[in-house]
XYZ file of C-alpha atoms in Angstrom:
142
model
C 91.540 123.801 51.584
C 88.492 123.707 53.684
C 85.889 126.373 53.499
C 84.440 128.321 56.370
C 80.536 129.029 56.006
C 79.864 129.182 59.592
C 81.769 129.690 62.865
C 81.187 125.942 63.688
C 83.398 125.203 60.868
C 86.485 126.564 62.598
C 88.377 124.112 64.279
C 89.466 126.302 67.208
C 85.966 126.735 68.139
C 85.183 122.993 68.001
C 88.158 122.244 70.434
C 86.998 125.268 72.476
C 83.512 123.639 72.818
C 84.933 120.280 73.814
C 87.292 122.281 76.500
C 84.199 123.717 77.689
C 82.050 120.690 77.980
C 85.203 119.183 80.085
C 85.448 122.451 82.319
C 81.687 121.985 83.228
C 82.097 118.328 83.737
C 84.907 118.688 86.362
C 83.365 121.921 88.015
C 80.122 119.991 89.037
C 81.637 117.854 91.312
C 83.256 117.783 94.901
C 84.961 120.854 96.408
C 85.159 122.394 92.951
C 81.474 122.430 92.670
C 81.400 124.552 96.006
C 83.981 126.810 95.180
C 81.471 129.160 93.341
C 84.024 131.970 92.526
C 86.687 129.796 90.924
C 84.088 127.654 89.334
C 82.159 130.497 87.870
C 85.553 132.155 86.812
C 86.526 129.002 84.915
C 83.348 128.242 83.279
C 83.136 131.664 82.011
C 86.515 131.913 80.791
C 86.053 128.754 78.968
C 82.534 129.927 77.342
C 84.440 133.032 76.464
C 86.991 131.284 74.530
C 84.589 129.651 72.110
C 81.981 132.568 72.186
C 84.719 135.218 71.152
C 85.511 133.167 68.288
C 81.912 132.937 67.138
C 80.887 136.408 67.909
C 84.141 137.807 65.860
C 83.373 135.586 63.007
C 79.564 136.797 62.840
C 80.520 140.576 63.068
C 82.366 140.257 59.736
C 84.715 143.013 60.109
C 88.495 142.175 59.563
C 89.683 144.255 62.722
C 86.641 143.166 64.758
C 87.441 139.566 63.862
C 91.051 139.913 64.954
C 90.210 141.569 68.143
C 87.756 138.671 69.208
C 90.378 135.903 68.314
C 92.801 137.828 70.542
C 90.222 137.895 73.289
C 89.402 134.186 72.777
C 93.142 133.424 73.097
C 93.072 135.617 76.499
C 90.317 133.555 77.812
C 91.891 130.707 76.850
C 94.866 131.787 78.913
C 92.710 132.535 81.716
C 91.495 128.979 81.819
C 95.022 127.461 82.143
C 95.483 129.934 84.962
C 92.491 128.702 86.719
C 93.435 125.253 86.341
C 96.635 125.670 88.284
C 94.381 127.053 91.122
C 92.167 123.859 90.933
C 95.098 121.766 91.022
C 96.932 123.608 93.982
C 93.555 123.569 96.108
C 93.158 119.527 95.281
C 89.842 120.190 93.305
C 91.637 118.348 90.494
C 93.992 115.582 89.998
C 97.374 115.995 88.234
C 95.760 113.707 85.621
C 92.844 115.789 85.063
C 95.088 119.042 85.201
C 97.287 117.713 82.460
C 94.135 116.434 80.168
C 92.550 119.917 80.535
C 95.566 122.270 80.261
C 96.525 120.200 77.178
C 93.009 120.814 75.825
C 93.349 124.348 76.575
C 96.981 124.680 74.985
C 95.760 123.108 71.754
C 92.911 125.474 71.572
C 95.382 128.328 72.136
C 97.572 126.837 69.596
C 94.807 126.753 66.870
C 93.931 130.330 67.681
C 97.531 131.555 66.925
C 97.786 129.486 63.996
C 94.525 130.297 62.812
C 95.430 132.094 59.491
C 92.580 132.662 56.897
C 93.779 133.717 53.863
C 91.420 136.310 53.532
C 92.785 138.349 56.242
C 96.062 140.755 55.267
C 96.731 142.785 58.193
C 99.314 142.460 60.797
C 98.558 141.335 64.264
C 100.131 142.239 67.592
C 101.908 139.909 69.995
C 104.331 137.122 69.266
C 101.955 134.350 68.445
C 100.463 136.003 65.687
C 101.926 135.817 62.117
C 100.695 137.743 59.296
C 96.966 136.988 58.293
C 94.763 137.676 55.264
C 91.098 138.596 55.589
C 88.420 139.548 53.032
C 84.924 138.745 54.342
C 83.470 138.126 51.007
C 81.255 135.083 50.353
C 84.353 132.842 49.507
C 86.066 132.505 52.930
C 88.766 129.909 53.119
C 91.514 129.030 55.306
C 94.329 126.368 55.186
């Protein structure tokens, strides 16, 4: 069992950070870098994916944490949708799309599967099971 003492300990946040780094790298070059609307949208969505995990954790409330995890998963979906636009506009190759989409999918799965035992409230949506949450000093998850 791993102990979570800070949001940086959450694997979903770590993977979202890597995804954000990759998104920023691919949006710096070529035509993608000049499409300011799409570039800004996908960058904001990737940053939001990781930031919502951090903000929800730091707020310390059970329902708020759940809401922010849900927001994070939604932002992750937004990244995936924007990747299709980038692929369709030939801003990225199929290989880059597959790699980034795979990373985003992994982050989404981690967010869906993040079930800290300190949370005991039902979540809405098909991807969420029963979580337990008790924001005491001994936060842990499996």
